[in-house]
mmCIF file of C-alpha atoms in Angstrom:
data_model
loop_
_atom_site.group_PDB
_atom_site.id
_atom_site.type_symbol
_atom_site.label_atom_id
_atom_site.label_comp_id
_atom_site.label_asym_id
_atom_site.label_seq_id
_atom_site.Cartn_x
_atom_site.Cartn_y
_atom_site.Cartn_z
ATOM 1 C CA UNK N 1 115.697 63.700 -9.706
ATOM 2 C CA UNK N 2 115.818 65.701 -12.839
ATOM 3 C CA UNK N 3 112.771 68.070 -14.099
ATOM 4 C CA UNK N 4 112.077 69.317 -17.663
ATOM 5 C CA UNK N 5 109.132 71.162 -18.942
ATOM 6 C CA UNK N 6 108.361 73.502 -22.262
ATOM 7 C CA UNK N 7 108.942 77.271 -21.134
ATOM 8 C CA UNK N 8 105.416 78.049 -21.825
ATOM 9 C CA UNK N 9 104.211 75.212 -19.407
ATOM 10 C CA UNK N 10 103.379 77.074 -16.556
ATOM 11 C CA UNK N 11 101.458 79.612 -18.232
ATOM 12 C CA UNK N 12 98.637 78.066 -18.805
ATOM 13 C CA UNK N 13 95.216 78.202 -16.721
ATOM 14 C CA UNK N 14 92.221 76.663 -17.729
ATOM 15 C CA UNK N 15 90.199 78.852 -19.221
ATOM 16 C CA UNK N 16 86.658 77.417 -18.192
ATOM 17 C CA UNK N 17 83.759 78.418 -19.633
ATOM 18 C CA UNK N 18 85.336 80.403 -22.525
ATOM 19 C CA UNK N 19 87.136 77.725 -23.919
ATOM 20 C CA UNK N 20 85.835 76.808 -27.546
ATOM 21 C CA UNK N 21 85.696 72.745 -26.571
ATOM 22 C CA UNK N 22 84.984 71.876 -23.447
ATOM 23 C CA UNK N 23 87.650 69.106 -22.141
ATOM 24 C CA UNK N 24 84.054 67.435 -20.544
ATOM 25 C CA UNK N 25 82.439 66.709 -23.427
ATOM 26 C CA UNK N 26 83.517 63.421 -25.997
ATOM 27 C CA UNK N 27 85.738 61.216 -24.057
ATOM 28 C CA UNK N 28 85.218 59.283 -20.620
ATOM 29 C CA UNK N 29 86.332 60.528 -18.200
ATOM 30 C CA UNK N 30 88.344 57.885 -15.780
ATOM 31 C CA UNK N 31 88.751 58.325 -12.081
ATOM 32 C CA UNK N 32 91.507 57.452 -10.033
ATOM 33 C CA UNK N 33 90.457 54.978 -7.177
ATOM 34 C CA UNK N 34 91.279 56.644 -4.204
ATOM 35 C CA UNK N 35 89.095 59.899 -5.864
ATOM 36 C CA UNK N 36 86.181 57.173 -6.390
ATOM 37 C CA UNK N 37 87.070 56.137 -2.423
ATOM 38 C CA UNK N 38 86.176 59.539 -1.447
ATOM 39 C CA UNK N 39 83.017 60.107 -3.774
ATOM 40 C CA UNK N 40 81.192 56.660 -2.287
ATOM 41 C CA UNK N 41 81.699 58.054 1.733
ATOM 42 C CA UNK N 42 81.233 61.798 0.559
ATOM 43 C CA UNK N 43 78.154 63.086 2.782
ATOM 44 C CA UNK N 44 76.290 66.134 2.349
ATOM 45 C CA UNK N 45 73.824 67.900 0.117
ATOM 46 C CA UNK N 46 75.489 67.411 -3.237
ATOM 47 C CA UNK N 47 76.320 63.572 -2.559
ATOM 48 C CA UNK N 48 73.835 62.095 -3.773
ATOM 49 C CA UNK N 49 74.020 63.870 -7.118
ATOM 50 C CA UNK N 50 77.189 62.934 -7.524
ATOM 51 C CA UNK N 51 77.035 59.537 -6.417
ATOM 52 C CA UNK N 52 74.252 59.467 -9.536
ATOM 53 C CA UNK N 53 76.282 61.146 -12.119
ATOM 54 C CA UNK N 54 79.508 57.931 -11.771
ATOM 55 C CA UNK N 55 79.374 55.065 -13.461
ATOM 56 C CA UNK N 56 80.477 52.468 -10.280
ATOM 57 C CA UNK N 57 81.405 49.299 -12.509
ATOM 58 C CA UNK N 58 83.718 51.382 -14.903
ATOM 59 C CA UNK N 59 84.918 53.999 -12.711
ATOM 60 C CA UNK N 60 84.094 57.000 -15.032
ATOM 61 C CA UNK N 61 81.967 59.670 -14.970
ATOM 62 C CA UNK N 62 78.390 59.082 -16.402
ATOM 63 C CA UNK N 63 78.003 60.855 -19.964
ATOM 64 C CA UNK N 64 74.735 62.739 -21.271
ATOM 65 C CA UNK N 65 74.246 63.179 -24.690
ATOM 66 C CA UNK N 66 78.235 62.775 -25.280
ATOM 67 C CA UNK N 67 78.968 65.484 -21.860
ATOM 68 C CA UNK N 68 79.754 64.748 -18.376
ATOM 69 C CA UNK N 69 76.778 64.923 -16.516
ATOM 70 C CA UNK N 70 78.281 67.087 -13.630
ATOM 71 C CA UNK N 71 78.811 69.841 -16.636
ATOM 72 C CA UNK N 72 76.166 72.584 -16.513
ATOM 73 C CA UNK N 73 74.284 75.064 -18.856
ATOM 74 C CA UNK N 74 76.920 77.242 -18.178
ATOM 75 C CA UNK N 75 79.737 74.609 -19.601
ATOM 76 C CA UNK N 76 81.259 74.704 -15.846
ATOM 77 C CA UNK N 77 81.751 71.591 -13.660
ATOM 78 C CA UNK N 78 79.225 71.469 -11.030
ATOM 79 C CA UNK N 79 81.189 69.175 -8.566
ATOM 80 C CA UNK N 80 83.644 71.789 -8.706
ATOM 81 C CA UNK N 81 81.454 74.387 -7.974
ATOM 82 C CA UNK N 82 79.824 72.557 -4.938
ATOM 83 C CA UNK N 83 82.882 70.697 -3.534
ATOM 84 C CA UNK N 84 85.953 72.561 -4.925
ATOM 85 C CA UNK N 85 89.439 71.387 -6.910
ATOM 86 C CA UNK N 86 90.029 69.058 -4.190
ATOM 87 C CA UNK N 87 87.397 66.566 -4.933
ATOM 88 C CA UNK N 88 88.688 66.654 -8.553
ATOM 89 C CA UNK N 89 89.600 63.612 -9.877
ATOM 90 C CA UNK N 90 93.396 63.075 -10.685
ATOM 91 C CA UNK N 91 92.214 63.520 -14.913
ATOM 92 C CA UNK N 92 90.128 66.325 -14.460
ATOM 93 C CA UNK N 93 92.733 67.824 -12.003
ATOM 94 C CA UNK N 94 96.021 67.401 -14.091
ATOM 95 C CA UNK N 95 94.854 67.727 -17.711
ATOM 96 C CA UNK N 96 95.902 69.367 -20.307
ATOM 97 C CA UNK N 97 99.332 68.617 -18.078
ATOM 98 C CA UNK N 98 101.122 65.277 -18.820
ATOM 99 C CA UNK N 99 103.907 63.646 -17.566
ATOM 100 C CA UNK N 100 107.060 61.002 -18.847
ATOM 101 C CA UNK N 101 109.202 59.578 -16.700
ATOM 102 C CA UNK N 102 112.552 58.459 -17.559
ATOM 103 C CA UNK N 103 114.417 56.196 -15.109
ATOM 104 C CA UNK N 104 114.977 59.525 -12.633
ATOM 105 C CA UNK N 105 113.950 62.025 -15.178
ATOM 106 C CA UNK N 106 110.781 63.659 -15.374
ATOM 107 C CA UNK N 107 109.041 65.849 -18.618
ATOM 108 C CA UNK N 108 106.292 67.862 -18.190
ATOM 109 C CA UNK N 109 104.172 68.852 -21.009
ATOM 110 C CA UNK N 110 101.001 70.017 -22.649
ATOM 111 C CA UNK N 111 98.578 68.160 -24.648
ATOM 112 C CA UNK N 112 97.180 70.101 -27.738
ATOM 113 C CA UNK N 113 94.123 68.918 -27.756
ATOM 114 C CA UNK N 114 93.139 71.460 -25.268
ATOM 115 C CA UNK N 115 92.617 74.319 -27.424
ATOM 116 C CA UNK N 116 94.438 76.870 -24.704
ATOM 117 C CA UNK N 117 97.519 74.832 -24.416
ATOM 118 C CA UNK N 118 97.209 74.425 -28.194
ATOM 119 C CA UNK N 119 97.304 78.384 -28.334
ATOM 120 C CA UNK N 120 99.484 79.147 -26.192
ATOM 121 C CA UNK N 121 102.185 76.685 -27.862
ATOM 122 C CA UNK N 122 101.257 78.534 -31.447
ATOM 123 C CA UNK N 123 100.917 81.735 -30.364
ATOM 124 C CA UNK N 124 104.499 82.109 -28.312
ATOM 125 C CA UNK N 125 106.917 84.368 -29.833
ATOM 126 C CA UNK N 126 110.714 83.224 -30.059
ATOM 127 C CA UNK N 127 112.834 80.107 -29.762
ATOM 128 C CA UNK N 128 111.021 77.052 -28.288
ATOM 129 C CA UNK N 129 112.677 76.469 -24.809
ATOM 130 C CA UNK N 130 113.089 73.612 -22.183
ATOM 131 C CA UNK N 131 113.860 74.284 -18.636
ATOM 132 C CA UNK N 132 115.367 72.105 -16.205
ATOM 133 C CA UNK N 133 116.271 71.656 -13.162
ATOM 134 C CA UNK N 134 117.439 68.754 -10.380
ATOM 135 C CA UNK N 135 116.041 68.083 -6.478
ATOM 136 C CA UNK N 136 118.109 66.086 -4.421
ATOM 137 C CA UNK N 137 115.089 63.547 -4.266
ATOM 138 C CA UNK N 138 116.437 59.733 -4.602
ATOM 139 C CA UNK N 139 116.975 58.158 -8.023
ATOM 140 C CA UNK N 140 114.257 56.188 -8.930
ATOM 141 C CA UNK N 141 115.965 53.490 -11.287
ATOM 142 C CA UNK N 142 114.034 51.046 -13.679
ATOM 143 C CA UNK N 143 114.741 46.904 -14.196
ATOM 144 C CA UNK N 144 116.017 47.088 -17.647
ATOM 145 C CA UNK N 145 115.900 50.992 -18.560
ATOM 146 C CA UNK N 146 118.930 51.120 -20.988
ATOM 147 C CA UNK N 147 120.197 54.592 -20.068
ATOM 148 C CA UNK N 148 122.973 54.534 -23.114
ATOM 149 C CA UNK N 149 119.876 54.658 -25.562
ATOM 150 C CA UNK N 150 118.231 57.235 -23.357
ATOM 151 C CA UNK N 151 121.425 59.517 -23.526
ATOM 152 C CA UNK N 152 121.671 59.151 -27.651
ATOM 153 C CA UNK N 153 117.706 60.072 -27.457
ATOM 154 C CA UNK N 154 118.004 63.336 -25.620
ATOM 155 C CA UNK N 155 120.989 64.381 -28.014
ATOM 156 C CA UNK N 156 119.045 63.308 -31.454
ATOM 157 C CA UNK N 157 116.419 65.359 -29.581
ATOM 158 C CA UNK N 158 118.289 68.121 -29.090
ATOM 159 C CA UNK N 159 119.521 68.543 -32.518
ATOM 160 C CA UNK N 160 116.082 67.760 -34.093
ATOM 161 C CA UNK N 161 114.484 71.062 -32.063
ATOM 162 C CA UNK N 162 117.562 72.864 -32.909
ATOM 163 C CA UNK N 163 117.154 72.011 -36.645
ATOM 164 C CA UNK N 164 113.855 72.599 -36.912
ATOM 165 C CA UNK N 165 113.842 76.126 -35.020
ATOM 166 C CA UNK N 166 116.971 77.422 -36.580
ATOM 167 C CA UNK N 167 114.641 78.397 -39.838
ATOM 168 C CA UNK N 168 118.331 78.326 -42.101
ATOM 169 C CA UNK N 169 116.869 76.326 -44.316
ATOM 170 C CA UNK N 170 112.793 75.462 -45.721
ATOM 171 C CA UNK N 171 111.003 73.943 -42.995
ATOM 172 C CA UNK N 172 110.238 70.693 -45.819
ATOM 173 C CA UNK N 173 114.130 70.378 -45.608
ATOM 174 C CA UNK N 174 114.640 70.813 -41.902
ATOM 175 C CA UNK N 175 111.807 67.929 -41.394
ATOM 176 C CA UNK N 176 113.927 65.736 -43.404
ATOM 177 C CA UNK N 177 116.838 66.077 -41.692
ATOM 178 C CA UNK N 178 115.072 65.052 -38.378
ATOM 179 C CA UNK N 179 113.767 62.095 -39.962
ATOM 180 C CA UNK N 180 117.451 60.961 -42.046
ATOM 181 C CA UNK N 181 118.638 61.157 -38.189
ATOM 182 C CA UNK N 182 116.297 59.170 -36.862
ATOM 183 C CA UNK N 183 116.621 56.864 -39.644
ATOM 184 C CA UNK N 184 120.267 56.594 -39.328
ATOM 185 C CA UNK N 185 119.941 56.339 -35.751
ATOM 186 C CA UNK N 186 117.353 53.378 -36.437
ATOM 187 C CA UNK N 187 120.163 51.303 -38.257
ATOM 188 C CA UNK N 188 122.621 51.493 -35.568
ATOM 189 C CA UNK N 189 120.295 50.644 -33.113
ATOM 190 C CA UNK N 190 118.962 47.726 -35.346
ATOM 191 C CA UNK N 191 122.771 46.409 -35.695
ATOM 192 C CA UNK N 192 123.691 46.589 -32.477
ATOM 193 C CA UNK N 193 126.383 49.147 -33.280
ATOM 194 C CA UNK N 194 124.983 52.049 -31.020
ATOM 195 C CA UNK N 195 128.523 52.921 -29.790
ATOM 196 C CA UNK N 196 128.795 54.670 -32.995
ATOM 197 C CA UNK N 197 125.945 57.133 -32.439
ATOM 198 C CA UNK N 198 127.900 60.054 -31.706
ATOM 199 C CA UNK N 199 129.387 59.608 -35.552
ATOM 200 C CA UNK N 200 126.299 59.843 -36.978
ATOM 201 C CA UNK N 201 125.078 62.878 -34.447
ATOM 202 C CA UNK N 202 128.278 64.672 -35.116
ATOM 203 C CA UNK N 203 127.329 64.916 -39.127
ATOM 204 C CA UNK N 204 124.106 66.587 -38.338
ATOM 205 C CA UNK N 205 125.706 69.207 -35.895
ATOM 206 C CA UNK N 206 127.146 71.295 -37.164
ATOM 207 C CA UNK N 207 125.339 70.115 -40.650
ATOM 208 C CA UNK N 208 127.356 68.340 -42.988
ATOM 209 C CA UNK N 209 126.873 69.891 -46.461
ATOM 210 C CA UNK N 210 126.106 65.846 -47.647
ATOM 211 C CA UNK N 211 123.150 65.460 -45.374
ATOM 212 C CA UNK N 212 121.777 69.437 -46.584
ATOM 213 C CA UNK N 213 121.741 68.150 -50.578
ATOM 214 C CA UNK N 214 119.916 64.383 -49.536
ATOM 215 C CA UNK N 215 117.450 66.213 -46.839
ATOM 216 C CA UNK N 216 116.559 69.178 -50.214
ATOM 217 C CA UNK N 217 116.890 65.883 -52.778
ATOM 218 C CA UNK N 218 113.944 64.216 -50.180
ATOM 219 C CA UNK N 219 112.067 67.671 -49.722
ATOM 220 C CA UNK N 220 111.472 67.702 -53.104
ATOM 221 C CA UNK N 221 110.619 64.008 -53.652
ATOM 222 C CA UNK N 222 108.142 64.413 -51.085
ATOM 223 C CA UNK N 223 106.448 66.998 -52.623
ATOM 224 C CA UNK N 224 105.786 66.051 -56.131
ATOM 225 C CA UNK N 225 104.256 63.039 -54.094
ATOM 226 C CA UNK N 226 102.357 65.148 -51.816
ATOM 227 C CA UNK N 227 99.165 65.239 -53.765
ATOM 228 C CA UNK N 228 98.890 61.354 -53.776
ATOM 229 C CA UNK N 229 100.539 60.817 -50.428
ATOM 230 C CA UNK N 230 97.555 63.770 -48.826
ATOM 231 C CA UNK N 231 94.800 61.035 -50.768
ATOM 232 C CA UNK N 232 96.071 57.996 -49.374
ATOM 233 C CA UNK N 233 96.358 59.866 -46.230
ATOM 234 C CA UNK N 234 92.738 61.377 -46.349
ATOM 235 C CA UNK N 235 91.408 57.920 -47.415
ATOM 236 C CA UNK N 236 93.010 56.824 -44.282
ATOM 237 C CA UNK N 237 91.495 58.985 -41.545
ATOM 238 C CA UNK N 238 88.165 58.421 -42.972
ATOM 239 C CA UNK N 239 87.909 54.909 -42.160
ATOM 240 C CA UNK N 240 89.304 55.500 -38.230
ATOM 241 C CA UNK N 241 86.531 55.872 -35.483
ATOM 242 C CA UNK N 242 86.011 59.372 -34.611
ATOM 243 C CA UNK N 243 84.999 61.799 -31.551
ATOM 244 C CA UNK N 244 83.459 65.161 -33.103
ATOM 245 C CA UNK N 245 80.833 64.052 -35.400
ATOM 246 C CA UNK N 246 82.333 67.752 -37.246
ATOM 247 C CA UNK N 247 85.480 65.926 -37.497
ATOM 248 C CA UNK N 248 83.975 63.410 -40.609
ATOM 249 C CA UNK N 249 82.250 66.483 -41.954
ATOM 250 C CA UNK N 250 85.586 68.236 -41.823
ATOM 251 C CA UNK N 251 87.447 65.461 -43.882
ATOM 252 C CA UNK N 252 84.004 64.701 -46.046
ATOM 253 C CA UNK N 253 84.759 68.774 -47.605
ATOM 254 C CA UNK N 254 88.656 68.023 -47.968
ATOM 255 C CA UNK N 255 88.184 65.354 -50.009
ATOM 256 C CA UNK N 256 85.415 66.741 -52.041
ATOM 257 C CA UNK N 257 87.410 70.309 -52.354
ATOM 258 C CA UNK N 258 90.425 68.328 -53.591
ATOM 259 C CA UNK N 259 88.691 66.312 -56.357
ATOM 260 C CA UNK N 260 86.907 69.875 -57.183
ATOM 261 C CA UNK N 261 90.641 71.678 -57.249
ATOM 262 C CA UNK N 262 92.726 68.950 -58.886
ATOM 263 C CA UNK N 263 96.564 68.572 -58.053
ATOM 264 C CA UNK N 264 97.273 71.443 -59.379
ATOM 265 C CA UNK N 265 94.833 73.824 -57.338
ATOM 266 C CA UNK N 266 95.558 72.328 -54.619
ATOM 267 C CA UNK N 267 99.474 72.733 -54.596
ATOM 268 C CA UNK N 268 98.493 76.073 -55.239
ATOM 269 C CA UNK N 269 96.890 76.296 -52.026
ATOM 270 C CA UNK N 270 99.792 74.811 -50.497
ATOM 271 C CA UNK N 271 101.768 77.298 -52.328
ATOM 272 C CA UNK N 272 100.239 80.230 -51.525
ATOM 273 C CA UNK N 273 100.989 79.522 -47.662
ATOM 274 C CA UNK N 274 103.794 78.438 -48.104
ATOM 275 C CA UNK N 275 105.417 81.630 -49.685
ATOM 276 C CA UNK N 276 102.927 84.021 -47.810
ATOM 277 C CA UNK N 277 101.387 85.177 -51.057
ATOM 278 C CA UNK N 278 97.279 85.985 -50.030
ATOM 279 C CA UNK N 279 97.718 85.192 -46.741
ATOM 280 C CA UNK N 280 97.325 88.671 -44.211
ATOM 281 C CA UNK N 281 99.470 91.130 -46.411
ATOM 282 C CA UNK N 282 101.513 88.494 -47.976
ATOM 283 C CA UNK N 283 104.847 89.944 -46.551
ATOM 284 C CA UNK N 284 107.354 87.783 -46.240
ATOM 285 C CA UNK N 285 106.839 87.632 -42.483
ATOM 286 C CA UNK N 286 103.384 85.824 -43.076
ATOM 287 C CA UNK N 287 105.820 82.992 -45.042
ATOM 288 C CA UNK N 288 107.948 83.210 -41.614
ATOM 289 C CA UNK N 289 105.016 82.598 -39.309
ATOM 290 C CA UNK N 290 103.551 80.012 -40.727
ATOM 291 C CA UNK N 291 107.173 77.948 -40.710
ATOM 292 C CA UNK N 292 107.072 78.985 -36.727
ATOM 293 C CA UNK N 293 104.070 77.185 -36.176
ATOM 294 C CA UNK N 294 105.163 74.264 -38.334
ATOM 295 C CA UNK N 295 108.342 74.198 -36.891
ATOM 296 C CA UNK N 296 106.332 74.220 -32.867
ATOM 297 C CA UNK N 297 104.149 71.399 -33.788
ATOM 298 C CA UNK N 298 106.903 69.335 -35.131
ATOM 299 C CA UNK N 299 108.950 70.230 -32.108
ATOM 300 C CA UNK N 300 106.091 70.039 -29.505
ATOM 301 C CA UNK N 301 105.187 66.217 -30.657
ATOM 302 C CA UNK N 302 109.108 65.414 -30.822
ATOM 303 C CA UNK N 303 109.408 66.316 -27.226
ATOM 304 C CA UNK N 304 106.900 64.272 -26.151
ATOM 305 C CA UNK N 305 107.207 61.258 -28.009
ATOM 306 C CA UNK N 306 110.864 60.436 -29.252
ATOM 307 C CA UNK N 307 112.353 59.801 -26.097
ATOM 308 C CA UNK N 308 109.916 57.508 -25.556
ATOM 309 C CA UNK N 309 111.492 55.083 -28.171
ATOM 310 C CA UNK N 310 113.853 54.250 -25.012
ATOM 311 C CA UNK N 311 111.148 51.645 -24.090
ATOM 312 C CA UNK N 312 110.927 50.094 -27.361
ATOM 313 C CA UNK N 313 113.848 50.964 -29.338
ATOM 314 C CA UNK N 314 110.967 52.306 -32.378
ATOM 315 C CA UNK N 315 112.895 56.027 -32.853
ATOM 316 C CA UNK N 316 112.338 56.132 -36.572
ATOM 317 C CA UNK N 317 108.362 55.479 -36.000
ATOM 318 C CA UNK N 318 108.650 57.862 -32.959
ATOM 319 C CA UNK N 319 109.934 60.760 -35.384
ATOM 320 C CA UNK N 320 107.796 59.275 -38.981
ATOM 321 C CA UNK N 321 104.664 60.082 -35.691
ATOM 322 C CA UNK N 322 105.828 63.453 -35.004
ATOM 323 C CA UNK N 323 106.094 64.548 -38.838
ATOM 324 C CA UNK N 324 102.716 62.859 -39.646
ATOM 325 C CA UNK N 325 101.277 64.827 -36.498
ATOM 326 C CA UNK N 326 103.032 68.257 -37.680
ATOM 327 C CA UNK N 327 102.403 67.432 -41.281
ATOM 328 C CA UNK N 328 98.551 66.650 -40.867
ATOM 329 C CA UNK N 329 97.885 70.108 -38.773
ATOM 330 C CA UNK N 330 98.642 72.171 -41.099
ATOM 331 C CA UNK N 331 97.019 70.298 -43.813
ATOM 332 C CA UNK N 332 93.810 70.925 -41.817
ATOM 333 C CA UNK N 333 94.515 74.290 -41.418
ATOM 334 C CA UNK N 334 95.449 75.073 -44.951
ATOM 335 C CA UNK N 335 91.872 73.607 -45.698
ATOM 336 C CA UNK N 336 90.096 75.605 -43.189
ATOM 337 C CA UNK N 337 91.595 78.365 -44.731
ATOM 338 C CA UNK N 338 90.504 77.524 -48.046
ATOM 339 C CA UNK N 339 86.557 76.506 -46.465
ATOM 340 C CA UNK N 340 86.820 80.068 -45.580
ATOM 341 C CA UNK N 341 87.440 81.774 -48.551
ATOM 342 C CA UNK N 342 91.430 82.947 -47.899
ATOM 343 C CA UNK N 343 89.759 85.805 -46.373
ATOM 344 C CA UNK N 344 91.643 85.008 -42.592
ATOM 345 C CA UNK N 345 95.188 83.917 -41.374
ATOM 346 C CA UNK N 346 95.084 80.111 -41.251
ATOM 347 C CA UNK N 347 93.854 78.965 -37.802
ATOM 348 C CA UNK N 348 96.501 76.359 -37.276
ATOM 349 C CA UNK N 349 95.192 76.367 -33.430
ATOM 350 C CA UNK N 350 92.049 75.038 -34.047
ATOM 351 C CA UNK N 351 93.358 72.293 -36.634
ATOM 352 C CA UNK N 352 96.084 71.740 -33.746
ATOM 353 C CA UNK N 353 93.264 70.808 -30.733
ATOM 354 C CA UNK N 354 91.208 69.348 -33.231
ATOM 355 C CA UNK N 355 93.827 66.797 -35.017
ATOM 356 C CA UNK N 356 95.164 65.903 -31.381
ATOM 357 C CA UNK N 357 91.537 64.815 -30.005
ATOM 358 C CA UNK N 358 90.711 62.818 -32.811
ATOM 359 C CA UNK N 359 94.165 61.254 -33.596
ATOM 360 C CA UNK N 360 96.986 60.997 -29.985
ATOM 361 C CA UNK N 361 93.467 60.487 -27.553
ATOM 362 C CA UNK N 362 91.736 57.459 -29.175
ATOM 363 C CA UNK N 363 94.198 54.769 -28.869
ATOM 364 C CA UNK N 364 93.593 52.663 -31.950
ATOM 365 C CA UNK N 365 93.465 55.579 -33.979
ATOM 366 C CA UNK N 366 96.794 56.548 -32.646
ATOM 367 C CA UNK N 367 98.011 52.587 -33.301
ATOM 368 C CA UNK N 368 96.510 52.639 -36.618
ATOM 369 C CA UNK N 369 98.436 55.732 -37.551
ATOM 370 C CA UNK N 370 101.911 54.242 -36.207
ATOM 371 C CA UNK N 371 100.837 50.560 -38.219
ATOM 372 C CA UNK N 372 100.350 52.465 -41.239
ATOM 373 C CA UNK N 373 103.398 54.626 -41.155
ATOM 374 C CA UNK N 374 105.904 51.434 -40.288
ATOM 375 C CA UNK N 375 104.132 49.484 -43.606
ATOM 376 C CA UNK N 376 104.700 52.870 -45.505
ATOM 377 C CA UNK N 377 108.086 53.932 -43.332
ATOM 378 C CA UNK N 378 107.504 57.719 -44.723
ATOM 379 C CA UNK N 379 111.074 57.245 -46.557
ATOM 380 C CA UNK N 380 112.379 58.514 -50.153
#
């Protein structure tokens, strides 16, 4: 069996009671059923209690006022406390931590909507890594799993993290070339002509000077649309169902700050981040960091989703995800920044943890994003 994981991954711990939003607080909370096995014969003083605080018919943990009812004052899980990790549920135990599985590969990763995960991916210095490594466990193979597609996947993966964290050329550019490979990918796949993957793959490593001009042609398509596309966008997210009542209020200023800006205040914004110029001391290295963190969200959501086109052959919609994801983040961010008064550095954590709750945990937000983006197909 083969392992991979994000070199940050085993850095994290949960950071309990300091953490800025508690993971036990806007979402229910399922329970596997051999956890739910052991709460109904628990015995003891805190039994009953907890017996009280599950909801038996749905298998979840009974909410008050939109928490978990085993959370205390102190924003720290009493069942813990009383009865230790090993009564945790298999949700409670393993999150932020999730796991893909790939005929006999398995990728380990962490979800940003815990805001330590999401700082510790934004906050890493250096080249984004992946570490692997093999057990001499049995193969575990799937009815069906079409390992050629897997294997083009994990290349087109590979040279989508390696364009995006080389930083030689605009981070708008680099996030067109991922998505021209995906797209070209897409047609092969479409036309049954996946054989000649590696042709396409080879023109994008090294880069062919062809794809550099159409990805810097598309860059700047997409940005004298940007105003327009960030409306439709906005309008969008608006009408999807939402966890954090902040999260409305949030998007309720963006829109109002845009229509008070115009287009051209608000590329300005945009511009200003973009180039470094008022944000910290405006040194070029301000310009740099803020491409880093673009660059680890696009790579981050890449990781975890792309591959996963091996199941139903969408990679173009895996990667148009990813970019709408990476894209979206720092749109928050650069409007947080703004709310503030340009007087911080943009807290692209918080817009990270923030984006992810509302957007990759509700499922038919996250299917009304994908529908959108397929009617749309994000292309020049």
């Amino acid at each position: 069996m083969k392992y991979r994981k994000p070199d940050y991954y085993d850095t994290f711990v949960c950071i309990a009671d300091r953490c800025p939003a508690t993971c036990c607080q806007g979402w229910q909370i399922a329970i596997d059923d051999e956890t739910l096995k052991a709460y109904w014969n628990l015995q003891g003083s805190f039994a009953n209690r907890l017996k009280n605080s599950v909801d038996w018919e749905y298998g979840v943990f009974c909410q008050y006022q939109g928490k978990c009812e085993l959370l205390n004052e102190r924003n720290l899980c009493d069942l813990y406390e009383n009865l230790g990790e090993a009564y945790l549920c298999d949700a409670c135990r393993e999150y932020p931590r999730h796991v893909e599985e790939f005929e006999n590969v398995r990728e380990y990763s962490l979800s940003l909507s815990c805001p330590e995960a999401a700082r510790i991916l934004l906050t890493q210095e250096g080249r984004a890594q992946f570490i692997e490594w093999e057990t001499e466990e049995e193969e575990q193979f799937e009815e069906g799993f079409d390992s050629q597609l897997y294997g083009v996947l994990l290349q087109a993966r590979q040279i989508m993290c390696d364009i995006l964290m080389s930083h030689r050329q605009p981070f708008a550019v680099s996030m067109e070339l991922v998505q021209m490979l995906a797209e070209n990918l897409q047609g092969l796949l479409d036309e049954g002509q996946l054989a000649l993957a590696d042709t396409v793959l080879g023109r994008f490593q090294p880069m062919e000077e062809q794809e550099q001009k159409e990805a810097a042609r598309r860059a700047r398509i997409r940005r004298s649309r940007r105003w327009d596309t960030c409306g439709e966008e906005l309008k969008l997210l608006r009408t999807l169902p939402h966890t954090d009542p902040t999260w409305m209020e949030i998007l309720d200023w963006m829109e109002n700050e845009r229509e008070r800006l115009g287009r051209d205040g608000w590329e300005a914004l945009h511009g200003a981040l973009e180039s470094g110029r008022g944000c910290g001391n405006g040194m070029p290295a301000d310009r740099m960091q803020w491409e880093e963190k673009a660059a680890r969200l696009a790579v981050s959501f890449l990781y975890t989703y792309f591959c996963g086109a091996v199941y139903d052959g969408q990679m173009a919609a895996a990667c148009r995800f990813a970019v709408f994801c990476a894209d979206w983040i720092l749109e928050l961010a650069a409007a947080q920044w703004q709310r503030q008064g340009r007087k911080e550095r943009p807290d692209v954590v918080t817009a990270a943890w923030r984006f992810s709750r509302e957007m990759e945990h509700r499922d038919e937000n996250r299917e009304a994003l994908q529908e959108y983006l397929e009617k749309r197909g994000r292309k020049v």
